[in-house]
Short mmCIF file of C-alpha atoms in Angstrom, two decimals:
data_model
loop_
_atom_site.label_atom_id
_atom_site.label_comp_id
_atom_site.label_asym_id
_atom_site.label_seq_id
_atom_site.Cartn_x
_atom_site.Cartn_y
_atom_site.Cartn_z
CA MET V 1 0.00 0.00 0.00
CA GLN V 2 2.82 2.30 0.99
CA GLY V 3 4.66 1.60 -2.28
CA ARG V 4 1.54 2.05 -4.33
CA TRP V 5 1.04 5.52 -2.94
CA LYS V 6 4.67 6.41 -3.54
CA ASP V 7 4.42 5.34 -7.16
CA SER V 8 1.19 7.18 -7.92
CA ILE V 9 2.01 10.43 -6.17
CA HIS V 10 3.48 11.91 -9.35
CA LEU V 11 -0.04 11.95 -10.81
CA ILE V 12 -0.89 14.70 -8.35
CA ARG V 13 1.32 17.02 -10.36
CA PRO V 14 -0.61 17.20 -13.62
CA ALA V 15 -3.79 17.30 -11.55
CA ALA V 16 -2.37 20.29 -9.70
CA VAL V 17 -1.48 21.97 -13.00
CA PHE V 18 -5.08 21.46 -14.18
CA LEU V 19 -6.46 22.82 -10.97
CA ALA V 20 -4.14 25.83 -11.09
CA GLY V 21 -5.31 26.49 -14.66
CA LEU V 22 -8.92 26.16 -13.61
CA LEU V 23 -8.37 28.50 -10.70
CA LEU V 24 -6.66 31.04 -12.94
CA PHE V 25 -9.58 30.79 -15.33
CA LEU V 26 -12.08 31.36 -12.55
CA VAL V 27 -10.16 34.38 -11.29
CA VAL V 28 -9.93 35.86 -14.79
CA ARG V 29 -13.59 35.11 -15.30
CA ALA V 30 -14.55 36.85 -12.07
CA TYR V 31 -12.70 39.94 -13.22
CA ILE V 32 -13.85 39.98 -16.84
CA VAL V 33 -17.50 39.01 -16.68
CA PRO V 34 -19.52 42.13 -15.88
CA PRO V 35 -21.23 41.90 -12.48
CA THR V 36 -24.74 42.34 -13.84
CA PHE V 37 -24.36 39.59 -16.43
CA GLY V 38 -27.22 37.12 -16.17
CA GLN V 39 -29.35 39.40 -13.99
CA TYR V 40 -32.32 39.12 -16.36
CA GLY V 41 -31.07 36.78 -19.07
CA HIS V 42 -28.04 35.90 -21.11
CA TYR V 43 -26.84 39.50 -21.30
CA ARG V 44 -25.52 42.31 -19.12
CA GLY V 45 -28.31 43.66 -16.91
CA ALA V 46 -26.81 47.15 -16.71
CA VAL V 47 -27.14 47.52 -20.46
CA LEU V 48 -30.84 48.30 -20.00
CA ASP V 49 -30.07 51.46 -18.05
CA GLU V 50 -27.48 52.48 -20.61
CA VAL V 51 -29.96 52.05 -23.41
CA ARG V 52 -32.60 53.93 -21.47
CA ALA V 53 -30.18 56.82 -20.98
CA ARG V 54 -29.71 57.32 -24.72
CA PRO V 55 -31.46 60.34 -26.22
CA VAL V 56 -34.75 59.49 -27.90
CA LYS V 57 -34.62 60.04 -31.66
CA TYR V 58 -38.07 59.00 -32.80
CA ALA V 59 -41.12 60.74 -31.34
CA GLY V 60 -43.74 58.34 -32.68
CA GLN V 61 -46.74 59.06 -34.86
CA GLU V 62 -49.10 60.05 -32.02
CA THR V 63 -46.82 62.93 -31.15
CA CYS V 64 -46.79 64.27 -34.72
CA ALA V 65 -50.60 63.96 -34.82
CA GLY V 66 -50.87 66.44 -31.97
CA CYS V 67 -49.77 69.32 -34.25
CA HIS V 68 -50.09 68.03 -37.84
CA VAL V 69 -53.77 67.29 -37.72
CA GLU V 70 -54.39 67.62 -41.44
CA GLU V 71 -51.56 65.35 -42.64
CA THR V 72 -52.50 62.76 -40.06
CA GLU V 73 -56.07 62.72 -41.20
CA VAL V 74 -55.20 62.49 -44.89
CA LYS V 75 -52.74 59.70 -44.31
CA GLY V 76 -55.07 57.84 -41.97
CA LYS V 77 -57.64 57.52 -44.75
CA GLY V 78 -55.19 56.45 -47.45
CA LYS V 79 -53.18 53.36 -48.20
CA HIS V 80 -50.18 54.64 -46.27
CA ALA V 81 -52.15 54.57 -43.02
CA THR V 82 -49.85 51.87 -41.69
CA VAL V 83 -46.64 53.69 -42.65
CA ALA V 84 -45.44 55.88 -39.77
CA CYS V 85 -44.55 59.54 -40.39
CA GLU V 86 -40.94 59.09 -39.41
CA ALA V 87 -40.49 56.14 -41.80
CA CYS V 88 -40.44 58.77 -44.53
CA HIS V 89 -39.43 61.95 -42.71
CA GLY V 90 -36.68 60.45 -40.60
CA PRO V 91 -36.24 60.68 -36.84
CA ALA V 92 -37.86 63.91 -35.64
CA ALA V 93 -38.01 63.84 -31.84
CA ARG V 94 -36.10 67.11 -31.57
CA HIS V 95 -38.53 68.71 -33.98
CA ALA V 96 -41.49 67.43 -31.98
CA ASP V 97 -40.04 68.86 -28.77
CA ASP V 98 -39.36 72.23 -30.32
CA PRO V 99 -40.48 72.63 -33.96
CA GLY V 100 -38.25 75.60 -34.60
CA SER V 101 -35.04 73.84 -33.52
CA MET V 102 -34.96 71.33 -36.36
CA ARG V 103 -36.90 70.66 -39.52
CA PRO V 104 -37.55 67.07 -40.47
CA MET V 105 -36.39 66.25 -43.96
CA LYS V 106 -38.95 66.65 -46.67
CA PRO V 107 -37.97 63.73 -48.86
CA GLU V 108 -37.80 64.00 -52.61
CA GLY V 109 -40.23 61.21 -53.39
CA THR V 110 -38.73 58.98 -56.07
CA ALA V 111 -35.80 57.39 -54.25
CA LEU V 112 -37.87 57.12 -51.09
CA CYS V 113 -40.78 55.41 -52.84
CA ALA V 114 -38.53 53.01 -54.75
CA GLY V 115 -36.96 51.96 -51.46
CA CYS V 116 -40.22 50.28 -50.53
CA HIS V 117 -41.98 49.72 -53.85
CA GLU V 118 -39.26 48.60 -56.25
CA MET V 119 -40.16 45.31 -57.86
CA ASP V 120 -38.48 42.34 -56.15
CA THR V 121 -39.57 38.72 -56.39
CA ALA V 122 -38.63 38.17 -52.77
CA LYS V 123 -41.38 40.55 -51.61
CA PRO V 124 -44.83 39.18 -50.89
CA LYS V 125 -47.23 39.35 -53.84
CA TRP V 126 -49.89 41.39 -52.03
CA PHE V 127 -47.50 44.28 -51.62
CA ARG V 128 -47.85 46.78 -54.48
CA GLN V 129 -44.67 46.95 -56.52
CA VAL V 130 -43.57 48.65 -59.70
CA ASN V 131 -40.53 48.50 -61.88
CA THR V 132 -39.51 52.15 -61.67
CA LYS V 133 -37.66 51.92 -65.02
CA GLU V 134 -40.92 51.08 -66.76
CA HIS V 135 -43.49 52.76 -64.52
CA MET V 136 -43.74 56.38 -65.75
CA PRO V 137 -40.00 56.96 -66.12
CA GLY V 138 -38.64 60.47 -65.95
CA MET V 139 -41.39 61.76 -63.67
CA LYS V 140 -41.49 62.20 -59.93
CA CYS V 141 -43.77 59.77 -58.17
CA THR V 142 -45.40 62.61 -56.23
CA GLU V 143 -46.54 64.22 -59.48
CA CYS V 144 -49.30 61.61 -59.68
CA HIS V 145 -49.39 59.92 -56.23
CA ALA V 146 -49.79 62.06 -53.15
CA ALA V 147 -47.21 60.86 -50.67
CA HIS V 148 -49.63 60.87 -47.76
CA SER V 149 -52.41 59.13 -49.65
CA PRO V 150 -50.93 57.50 -52.72
CA ALA V 151 -53.95 55.85 -54.36
CA LEU V 152 -55.19 57.48 -57.57
CA HIS V 153 -58.86 58.26 -57.37
CA MET F 1 -37.71 41.69 -63.90
CA MET F 2 -34.60 41.34 -61.79
CA THR F 3 -31.15 42.34 -62.89
CA PRO F 4 -29.13 39.14 -63.32
CA VAL F 5 -26.54 38.53 -60.60
CA PRO F 6 -23.36 36.80 -61.83
CA GLY F 7 -23.19 33.17 -60.71
CA VAL F 8 -26.86 33.02 -59.77
CA GLU F 9 -29.29 30.86 -61.64
CA GLY F 10 -33.05 30.96 -61.04
CA PHE F 11 -34.34 32.49 -57.85
CA MET F 12 -32.27 33.07 -54.71
CA TYR F 13 -33.35 34.90 -51.59
CA PRO F 14 -31.15 37.99 -51.18
CA ASN F 15 -29.25 36.53 -48.23
CA GLU F 16 -28.42 33.32 -50.08
CA VAL F 17 -26.54 34.80 -53.02
CA GLU F 18 -23.24 35.11 -51.20
CA LEU F 19 -21.89 32.12 -49.26
CA GLN F 20 -21.21 32.92 -45.62
CA TRP F 21 -19.47 29.66 -44.73
CA SER F 22 -16.30 29.62 -46.75
CA LEU F 23 -13.43 27.24 -47.47
CA LEU F 24 -12.22 27.74 -43.89
CA ILE F 25 -15.42 26.18 -42.60
CA VAL F 26 -14.67 23.24 -44.90
CA LEU F 27 -11.25 22.89 -43.29
CA TYR F 28 -12.65 22.84 -39.79
CA PRO F 29 -14.55 19.53 -39.92
CA TYR F 30 -11.76 18.12 -42.08
CA ILE F 31 -9.14 18.88 -39.45
CA THR F 32 -11.20 17.79 -36.44
CA GLY F 33 -11.99 14.62 -38.38
CA LEU F 34 -8.29 13.88 -38.74
CA VAL F 35 -7.89 14.40 -34.99
CA ALA F 36 -10.69 12.04 -34.04
CA GLY F 37 -9.60 9.45 -36.60
CA ALA F 38 -5.96 9.47 -35.54
CA PHE F 39 -6.94 9.13 -31.91
CA ILE F 40 -9.23 6.22 -32.58
CA LEU F 41 -6.43 4.47 -34.45
CA ALA F 42 -4.18 4.99 -31.42
CA SER F 43 -6.86 3.56 -29.15
CA LEU F 44 -6.95 0.40 -31.26
CA GLU F 45 -3.57 -0.50 -29.88
CA ARG F 46 -4.22 0.73 -26.38
CA VAL F 47 -7.69 -0.51 -25.59
CA PHE F 48 -8.39 -3.17 -28.15
CA ARG F 49 -4.84 -4.44 -27.94
CA VAL F 50 -4.22 -4.69 -31.66
CA LYS F 51 -0.49 -5.15 -31.20
CA ALA F 52 0.30 -4.92 -34.89
CA VAL F 53 -0.43 -1.18 -35.04
CA LYS F 54 1.88 -0.40 -32.13
CA PRO F 55 4.53 1.36 -34.28
CA THR F 56 1.98 4.04 -35.12
CA TYR F 57 0.58 4.48 -31.61
CA ARG F 58 2.62 7.47 -30.56
CA LEU F 59 2.70 8.97 -34.03
CA ALA F 60 -1.10 8.83 -34.08
CA LEU F 61 -1.31 10.63 -30.73
CA LEU F 62 1.08 13.36 -31.85
CA THR F 63 -0.80 13.71 -35.13
CA ALA F 64 -4.04 14.13 -33.23
CA LEU F 65 -2.45 16.79 -31.04
CA ALA F 66 -0.89 18.69 -33.96
CA PHE F 67 -4.19 18.85 -35.83
CA LEU F 68 -6.23 19.59 -32.72
CA LEU F 69 -4.07 22.64 -32.00
CA VAL F 70 -4.83 23.97 -35.48
CA ALA F 71 -8.53 23.01 -35.50
CA PRO F 72 -9.91 26.22 -33.97
CA LEU F 73 -7.80 28.51 -36.16
CA PRO F 74 -9.99 28.37 -39.30
CA LEU F 75 -12.94 29.34 -37.14
CA GLN F 76 -11.00 32.19 -35.59
CA LEU F 77 -10.05 33.49 -39.04
CA HIS F 78 -13.66 33.23 -40.13
CA LEU F 79 -14.81 35.42 -37.26
CA GLY F 80 -14.82 39.17 -37.64
CA HIS F 81 -14.04 39.50 -33.93
CA PRO F 82 -11.97 36.45 -32.98
CA GLU F 83 -11.15 37.83 -29.54
CA ARG F 84 -14.82 37.52 -28.61
CA SER F 85 -14.75 33.76 -29.08
CA PHE F 86 -13.20 33.54 -25.62
CA GLU F 87 -16.52 34.75 -24.23
CA MET F 88 -18.10 31.41 -24.89
CA TYR F 89 -15.98 30.08 -22.05
CA LEU F 90 -16.66 33.02 -19.79
CA THR F 91 -20.42 33.11 -20.21
CA PRO F 92 -21.38 29.71 -21.57
CA HIS F 93 -24.63 29.52 -23.47
CA ARG F 94 -26.07 26.14 -22.72
CA SER F 95 -28.77 26.06 -25.37
CA SER F 96 -26.39 26.55 -28.29
CA ALA F 97 -24.62 23.54 -29.73
CA MET F 98 -21.98 25.74 -31.33
CA ALA F 99 -21.28 27.65 -28.12
CA MET F 100 -20.87 24.50 -26.06
CA PHE F 101 -18.41 23.08 -28.53
CA GLY F 102 -15.61 25.04 -26.88
CA PHE F 103 -15.93 22.83 -23.83
CA VAL F 104 -15.92 19.64 -25.86
CA TYR F 105 -12.74 20.89 -27.49
CA LEU F 106 -11.02 21.78 -24.22
CA TRP F 107 -12.04 18.53 -22.60
CA TYR F 108 -10.58 16.61 -25.48
CA LEU F 109 -7.36 18.63 -25.60
CA LEU F 110 -6.60 18.78 -21.90
CA VAL F 111 -8.17 15.76 -20.29
CA VAL F 112 -7.73 13.28 -23.09
CA LEU F 113 -4.88 14.07 -25.44
CA LEU F 114 -2.37 15.97 -23.33
CA ALA F 115 -2.86 13.67 -20.36
CA GLU F 116 -2.46 10.54 -22.43
CA ILE F 117 0.62 11.84 -24.24
CA TRP F 118 2.21 12.93 -21.00
CA LEU F 119 1.63 9.61 -19.30
CA ASP F 120 2.93 7.67 -22.26
CA TYR F 121 6.04 9.81 -22.72
CA ARG F 122 6.81 10.42 -19.06
CA ALA F 123 9.62 7.91 -18.82
CA ASP F 124 11.21 9.28 -22.01
CA ILE F 125 10.86 12.83 -20.79
CA VAL F 126 12.56 12.03 -17.51
CA ARG F 127 15.33 10.22 -19.37
CA MET F 128 15.84 13.08 -21.80
CA ALA F 129 15.81 15.64 -18.99
CA ALA F 130 18.88 13.84 -17.69
CA VAL F 131 20.85 13.50 -20.92
CA GLU F 132 19.92 16.59 -22.97
CA THR F 133 21.71 19.91 -22.63
CA GLY F 134 20.90 23.59 -23.01
CA TRP F 135 17.34 24.81 -23.46
CA ARG F 136 16.09 21.34 -24.30
CA ARG F 137 17.12 20.18 -20.87
CA TRP F 138 15.05 22.92 -19.28
CA LEU F 139 12.09 22.14 -21.49
CA TYR F 140 12.15 18.44 -20.60
CA ARG F 141 12.63 19.31 -16.97
CA ALA F 142 9.54 21.50 -17.07
CA LEU F 143 7.66 18.71 -18.83
CA THR F 144 8.49 16.24 -16.07
CA LEU F 145 6.49 18.53 -13.78
CA GLY F 146 9.18 17.84 -11.21
CA SER F 147 8.64 14.13 -10.75
CA MET F 148 11.53 11.83 -11.62
CA ASN F 149 9.97 8.60 -10.44
CA ILE F 150 10.04 6.20 -13.37
CA SER F 151 10.32 3.01 -11.43
CA GLU F 152 8.72 -0.09 -12.85
CA GLU F 153 5.79 0.35 -10.46
CA ALA F 154 5.29 3.99 -11.33
CA ARG F 155 5.26 3.10 -15.02
CA ALA F 156 2.66 0.46 -14.32
CA VAL F 157 0.49 3.06 -12.64
CA ASP F 158 0.92 5.38 -15.64
CA ASP F 159 -0.06 2.55 -17.89
CA ARG F 160 -3.27 1.82 -16.01
CA VAL F 161 -4.27 5.47 -15.83
CA GLY F 162 -3.41 5.93 -19.51
CA TYR F 163 -5.57 2.94 -20.32
CA TRP F 164 -8.55 4.49 -18.54
CA ILE F 165 -7.95 7.83 -20.19
CA THR F 166 -8.04 6.12 -23.55
CA ILE F 167 -11.28 4.45 -22.56
CA ILE F 168 -12.73 7.86 -21.76
CA GLY F 169 -11.00 9.16 -24.86
CA ILE F 170 -12.84 6.95 -27.33
CA PRO F 171 -16.31 8.31 -26.52
CA SER F 172 -14.72 11.76 -26.31
CA ALA F 173 -13.33 11.41 -29.82
CA PHE F 174 -16.74 10.21 -30.96
CA LEU F 175 -18.26 13.20 -29.22
CA LEU F 176 -15.77 15.61 -30.75
CA HIS F 177 -16.57 14.65 -34.27
CA GLY F 178 -20.13 13.47 -33.86
CA TYR F 179 -20.74 16.92 -32.46
CA VAL F 180 -19.40 18.59 -35.61
CA GLY F 181 -21.79 16.42 -37.61
CA PHE F 182 -24.60 17.32 -35.24
CA ILE F 183 -24.03 21.03 -35.81
CA PHE F 184 -24.75 20.49 -39.50
CA GLY F 185 -27.31 17.72 -39.11
CA SER F 186 -29.44 19.77 -36.74
CA VAL F 187 -29.98 22.68 -39.13
CA LYS F 188 -33.65 22.03 -39.80
CA ALA F 189 -33.94 24.65 -42.52
CA ASN F 190 -31.25 23.07 -44.68
CA ALA F 191 -32.42 19.94 -46.47
CA TRP F 192 -28.90 19.06 -47.57
CA TRP F 193 -27.67 18.92 -43.98
CA SER F 194 -30.65 18.04 -41.89
CA THR F 195 -30.44 14.31 -41.31
CA PRO F 196 -29.88 12.37 -38.10
CA LEU F 197 -27.32 10.31 -40.00
CA MET F 198 -25.02 13.30 -40.24
CA PRO F 199 -23.14 12.81 -36.92
CA ILE F 200 -22.47 9.16 -37.62
CA VAL F 201 -21.47 9.79 -41.23
CA PHE F 202 -19.09 12.48 -40.01
CA LEU F 203 -17.71 10.15 -37.39
CA PHE F 204 -16.94 7.32 -39.75
CA SER F 205 -15.51 9.60 -42.39
CA ALA F 206 -13.37 11.08 -39.61
CA MET F 207 -12.01 7.66 -38.74
CA VAL F 208 -11.36 6.97 -42.42
CA SER F 209 -9.41 10.18 -42.93
CA GLY F 210 -7.51 9.88 -39.64
CA ILE F 211 -6.45 6.31 -40.30
CA ALA F 212 -5.39 7.15 -43.86
CA ALA F 213 -3.43 10.19 -42.65
CA VAL F 214 -1.54 8.28 -39.96
CA MET F 215 -0.83 5.46 -42.40
CA LEU F 216 0.72 7.90 -44.88
CA LEU F 217 2.57 9.80 -42.16
CA TYR F 218 4.02 6.57 -40.84
CA MET F 219 5.28 5.58 -44.28
CA ALA F 220 6.67 9.07 -44.86
CA ALA F 221 8.40 9.12 -41.47
CA MET F 222 10.00 5.73 -42.06
CA TYR F 223 11.07 6.78 -45.52
CA MET F 224 12.65 10.01 -44.27
CA GLN F 225 14.50 8.19 -41.50
CA GLY F 226 15.64 5.50 -43.90
CA LYS F 227 14.00 2.81 -41.77
CA LYS F 228 12.09 -0.19 -42.93
CA VAL F 229 8.34 0.03 -42.88
CA ASP F 230 6.75 -2.61 -40.73
CA MET F 231 4.60 -4.41 -43.29
CA LEU F 232 2.46 -6.29 -40.77
CA CYS F 233 1.59 -2.99 -39.18
CA LEU F 234 0.85 -1.39 -42.53
CA ASP F 235 -1.29 -4.28 -43.71
CA THR F 236 -3.25 -4.19 -40.47
CA ILE F 237 -3.90 -0.46 -40.73
CA ALA F 238 -4.95 -0.86 -44.35
CA LYS F 239 -7.34 -3.62 -43.35
CA TYR F 240 -8.95 -1.42 -40.71
CA LEU F 241 -9.07 1.43 -43.17
CA PHE F 242 -10.92 -0.80 -45.60
CA PHE F 243 -13.56 -1.95 -43.11
CA VAL F 244 -14.18 1.46 -41.59
CA PHE F 245 -14.35 2.94 -45.07
CA LEU F 246 -16.88 0.30 -46.05
CA ILE F 247 -19.12 1.27 -43.12
CA ASP F 248 -18.69 4.95 -43.97
CA PHE F 249 -19.57 4.34 -47.59
CA SER F 250 -22.60 2.24 -46.66
CA LEU F 251 -23.86 4.99 -44.38
CA GLU F 252 -23.47 7.60 -47.09
CA MET F 253 -25.20 5.39 -49.60
CA LEU F 254 -27.95 4.73 -47.08
CA ASP F 255 -28.47 8.46 -46.81
CA LEU F 256 -28.51 8.75 -50.59
CA VAL F 257 -30.91 5.86 -51.17
CA HIS F 258 -33.16 7.19 -48.47
CA ARG F 259 -33.25 10.61 -50.07
CA ILE F 260 -33.92 9.20 -53.52
CA TYR F 261 -36.68 6.90 -52.36
CA GLU F 262 -38.30 9.45 -50.04
CA ALA F 263 -38.00 12.14 -52.72
CA ASP F 264 -39.37 14.88 -50.49
CA GLU F 265 -39.94 18.45 -51.63
CA SER F 266 -36.23 19.22 -51.63
CA PHE F 267 -35.26 16.28 -53.78
CA ARG F 268 -35.60 17.67 -57.30
CA SER F 269 -33.60 20.73 -56.37
CA LEU F 270 -30.82 18.80 -54.62
CA ASP F 271 -30.76 16.19 -57.36
CA PHE F 272 -30.29 18.92 -59.94
CA MET F 273 -27.50 20.42 -57.83
CA VAL F 274 -25.67 17.11 -57.63
CA HIS F 275 -26.00 16.69 -61.38
CA SER F 276 -24.77 20.20 -62.14
CA ARG F 277 -22.74 22.24 -59.67
CA LEU F 278 -21.61 19.40 -57.46
CA TRP F 279 -21.02 16.83 -60.20
CA THR F 280 -17.24 17.13 -60.22
CA SER F 281 -16.68 17.49 -56.48
CA GLN F 282 -19.33 15.01 -55.35
CA VAL F 283 -19.65 12.31 -57.97
CA VAL F 284 -16.26 12.38 -59.66
CA ILE F 285 -13.94 13.32 -56.80
CA GLN F 286 -15.75 12.19 -53.65
CA ILE F 287 -17.55 9.06 -54.77
CA VAL F 288 -15.56 7.67 -57.70
CA LEU F 289 -11.96 8.81 -57.11
CA GLY F 290 -12.13 9.35 -53.36
CA THR F 291 -14.16 6.31 -52.35
CA CYS F 292 -14.59 3.62 -55.01
CA VAL F 293 -11.00 3.63 -56.21
CA PRO F 294 -9.36 3.44 -52.75
CA LEU F 295 -11.91 0.84 -51.65
CA ALA F 296 -11.10 -1.23 -54.74
CA LEU F 297 -7.36 -0.92 -54.09
CA LEU F 298 -7.70 -1.92 -50.45
CA ALA F 299 -10.03 -4.79 -51.31
CA ALA F 300 -7.63 -6.04 -53.96
CA VAL F 301 -4.90 -6.37 -51.33
CA LEU F 302 -7.21 -8.47 -49.21
CA VAL F 303 -8.21 -10.72 -52.09
CA TRP F 304 -5.05 -11.20 -54.11
CA ARG F 305 -1.38 -11.46 -53.23
CA PHE F 306 0.89 -8.56 -54.09
CA SER F 307 4.57 -7.93 -53.49
CA GLU F 308 5.57 -5.57 -50.68
CA THR F 309 6.48 -2.78 -53.06
CA ALA F 310 3.20 -3.11 -54.91
CA ARG F 311 1.26 -3.05 -51.64
CA LYS F 312 3.10 0.02 -50.44
CA ARG F 313 2.33 1.80 -53.69
CA MET F 314 -1.30 0.78 -53.49
CA TYR F 315 -1.55 2.02 -49.90
CA VAL F 316 -0.01 5.36 -50.79
CA ALA F 317 -2.41 5.77 -53.69
CA ALA F 318 -5.40 4.64 -51.63
CA GLY F 319 -4.41 6.86 -48.69
CA LEU F 320 -3.94 9.97 -50.79
CA LEU F 321 -7.17 9.42 -52.69
CA THR F 322 -9.00 8.83 -49.42
CA LEU F 323 -7.76 12.11 -47.99
CA VAL F 324 -8.81 13.94 -51.13
CA GLY F 325 -12.16 12.15 -51.10
CA ILE F 326 -12.93 13.02 -47.47
CA PHE F 327 -11.91 16.60 -48.10
CA ALA F 328 -14.32 16.63 -51.04
CA MET F 329 -17.00 15.22 -48.74
CA ARG F 330 -16.54 18.11 -46.28
CA TRP F 331 -16.56 20.52 -49.19
CA ASN F 332 -19.77 19.07 -50.60
CA VAL F 333 -21.48 19.26 -47.23
CA VAL F 334 -20.41 22.77 -46.30
CA ILE F 335 -20.37 24.46 -49.69
CA GLY F 336 -23.08 22.28 -51.23
CA GLY F 337 -25.44 23.16 -48.42
CA GLN F 338 -25.25 26.81 -49.40
CA LEU F 339 -25.42 26.55 -53.18
CA PHE F 340 -29.16 25.93 -53.48
CA SER F 341 -31.96 28.28 -52.54
CA LYS F 342 -34.17 27.32 -49.62
CA SER F 343 -37.01 28.12 -52.03
CA TYR F 344 -35.68 25.19 -54.13
CA LEU F 345 -35.93 27.48 -57.16
CA GLY F 346 -32.38 28.58 -57.75
CA TYR F 347 -28.65 28.09 -57.30
CA THR F 348 -25.73 30.33 -56.54
CA SER F 349 -22.00 29.67 -56.88
CA TYR F 350 -19.04 29.90 -54.56
CA LYS F 351 -16.27 32.22 -55.57
CA LEU F 352 -13.03 31.35 -53.83
CA ASP F 353 -10.73 34.28 -53.17
CA PHE F 354 -6.99 33.88 -52.96
CA ALA F 355 -5.13 36.18 -50.61
CA THR F 356 -8.02 37.31 -48.41
CA ARG F 357 -8.85 36.48 -44.81
CA GLU F 358 -10.96 33.50 -45.85
CA GLY F 359 -9.26 32.76 -49.14
CA LEU F 360 -7.23 29.91 -50.56
CA LEU F 361 -3.90 31.18 -49.24
CA PRO F 362 -4.81 31.11 -45.52
CA ALA F 363 -6.44 27.72 -46.14
CA ILE F 364 -3.19 26.35 -47.56
CA VAL F 365 -1.19 27.80 -44.68
CA LEU F 366 -3.64 26.32 -42.18
CA MET F 367 -3.34 22.93 -43.85
CA LEU F 368 0.47 23.04 -43.71
CA LEU F 369 0.63 24.29 -40.14
CA PRO F 370 -0.30 20.96 -38.46
CA PHE F 371 2.53 19.27 -40.35
CA ALA F 372 4.99 21.86 -39.06
CA ILE F 373 3.70 21.35 -35.53
CA LEU F 374 3.87 17.60 -35.96
CA TRP F 375 7.44 17.88 -37.18
CA ALA F 376 8.39 19.85 -34.07
CA LEU F 377 6.51 17.43 -31.84
CA VAL F 378 8.25 14.44 -33.40
CA LYS F 379 11.62 16.14 -32.86
CA LEU F 380 10.72 16.89 -29.27
CA LEU F 381 9.00 13.65 -28.39
CA PRO F 382 10.38 11.02 -30.76
CA PRO F 383 7.73 8.33 -31.33
CA TRP F 384 10.34 5.72 -32.15
CA LYS F 385 13.50 4.97 -30.26
CA PRO F 386 16.66 5.13 -32.31
CA GLU F 387 17.99 1.71 -31.25
CA GLU F 388 17.09 -1.41 -33.13
CA GLY F 389 14.67 -3.91 -31.73
CA ASP F 390 13.18 -1.83 -28.98
CA ARG F 391 9.72 -2.36 -27.63
CA ASP F 392 8.05 0.66 -29.22
CA GLY F 393 9.70 0.64 -32.59
CA VAL F 394 9.00 -2.79 -33.93
CA CYS F 395 6.00 -5.00 -34.32
CA PRO F 396 6.14 -8.43 -32.80
CA ALA F 397 7.18 -10.93 -35.43
CA ALA F 398 4.45 -11.97 -37.78
CA PRO F 399 2.90 -15.26 -36.79
#
């Protein structure tokens, strides 16, 4: 028994090396992994506060509606009812807070419209699409379609 | 009308046109396969006591280590932020097969391979620590971990522990490569990959490639050292290669027959792909040149008598073709799985770059690297003793 022990003791050494490595890993891990990791899920809990602290860029359609009653009404009746104001005009929270401080962009229609309506087989069939090279080339879309209510009546 | 995209035929979803998993992702299962295969060959001698393959035992272990060290590199190069890969150890994500793979890898490297190599070489290391000079002396001294006990009894203990590690090692090697197959086989959205046979096909092809690689490396090493190849050993390895290859081939054919007979909604599209874009790499290289020809060569040796020289030549040819064939198999899985549209209405093509991060050049370097590491390992831990007639260097006489 005594001899057996003496002749196996060297196995302790690699085991000790493994353990030392494991320990080092755990120490490094304790330092590197952010303390709030895993608080709510597989991410850093503190990130929520950081995101919340970012300035808001989009005001949301209800806010625009408070001042732009006419546009909202026109759009609400047309086919673009489901397209939010800022999808076309860009983020406008600063404008909504103080209209004089910043003017939302007033997009030149054609490129904007093509961004959503250009023909592409990968888009669902129900979505209205045109090939802009063939559909009334050389004219601005807004010459015939009103941006806020695009159907031709 | 859509503007035609070069290389695209029919309809592709926008995110399918360009292949995201490149040649480097082909290398990854190829290299891990060599690791698992080489290890399983080594375990033949250790656990199943196939004495004839003894001369390749240590070489197989070192080969497994050299390739295992390189295995993660293609993945690292593929990543835009390789440094973040370490995070999968820090904050393990238990529901992701890919994320957990890091642990399988570490387990295999540290607990199986390094431990087994250390135990097997310990006596040599202690001996070399005594006779070597200069920096090598210090290296060997460090490798002894400070224990100089190489008495008969201590060696016996090492042997027992090594035996048990190999026993754990076999399922670990299966896990290592079965896991790689699982990562592909579990992609439900990809009809080319999604089959429960994938892990087992990967496993057997891994054994095939690993055995072929060690067989060739053994012949090359003997040739370079001007030593005589042990023919009994070589014949035995070739015999195992043949039988494992036969199982591998049967599994792949089973998959094929099943697909053809089931002919589900993906079949016409995949069938067309195999007959067009994958014809050369799948049918010509993988099946005919990389499987049927080596199988025929290996079978011929079992059926007819050939001279030693003829057998050696046949083994070299069969081994090389096998390695090419298994590489083609990885290629056809990884690249093939991305060439067809998930709408089954179109096909794209893979454009291989040369000197880019994921191009041909890094792939070549990554494929040469394990051989450089192996060369250094063989210098450091010689698998064969220089003297004639020693226990590790020579097979027992043929019965």
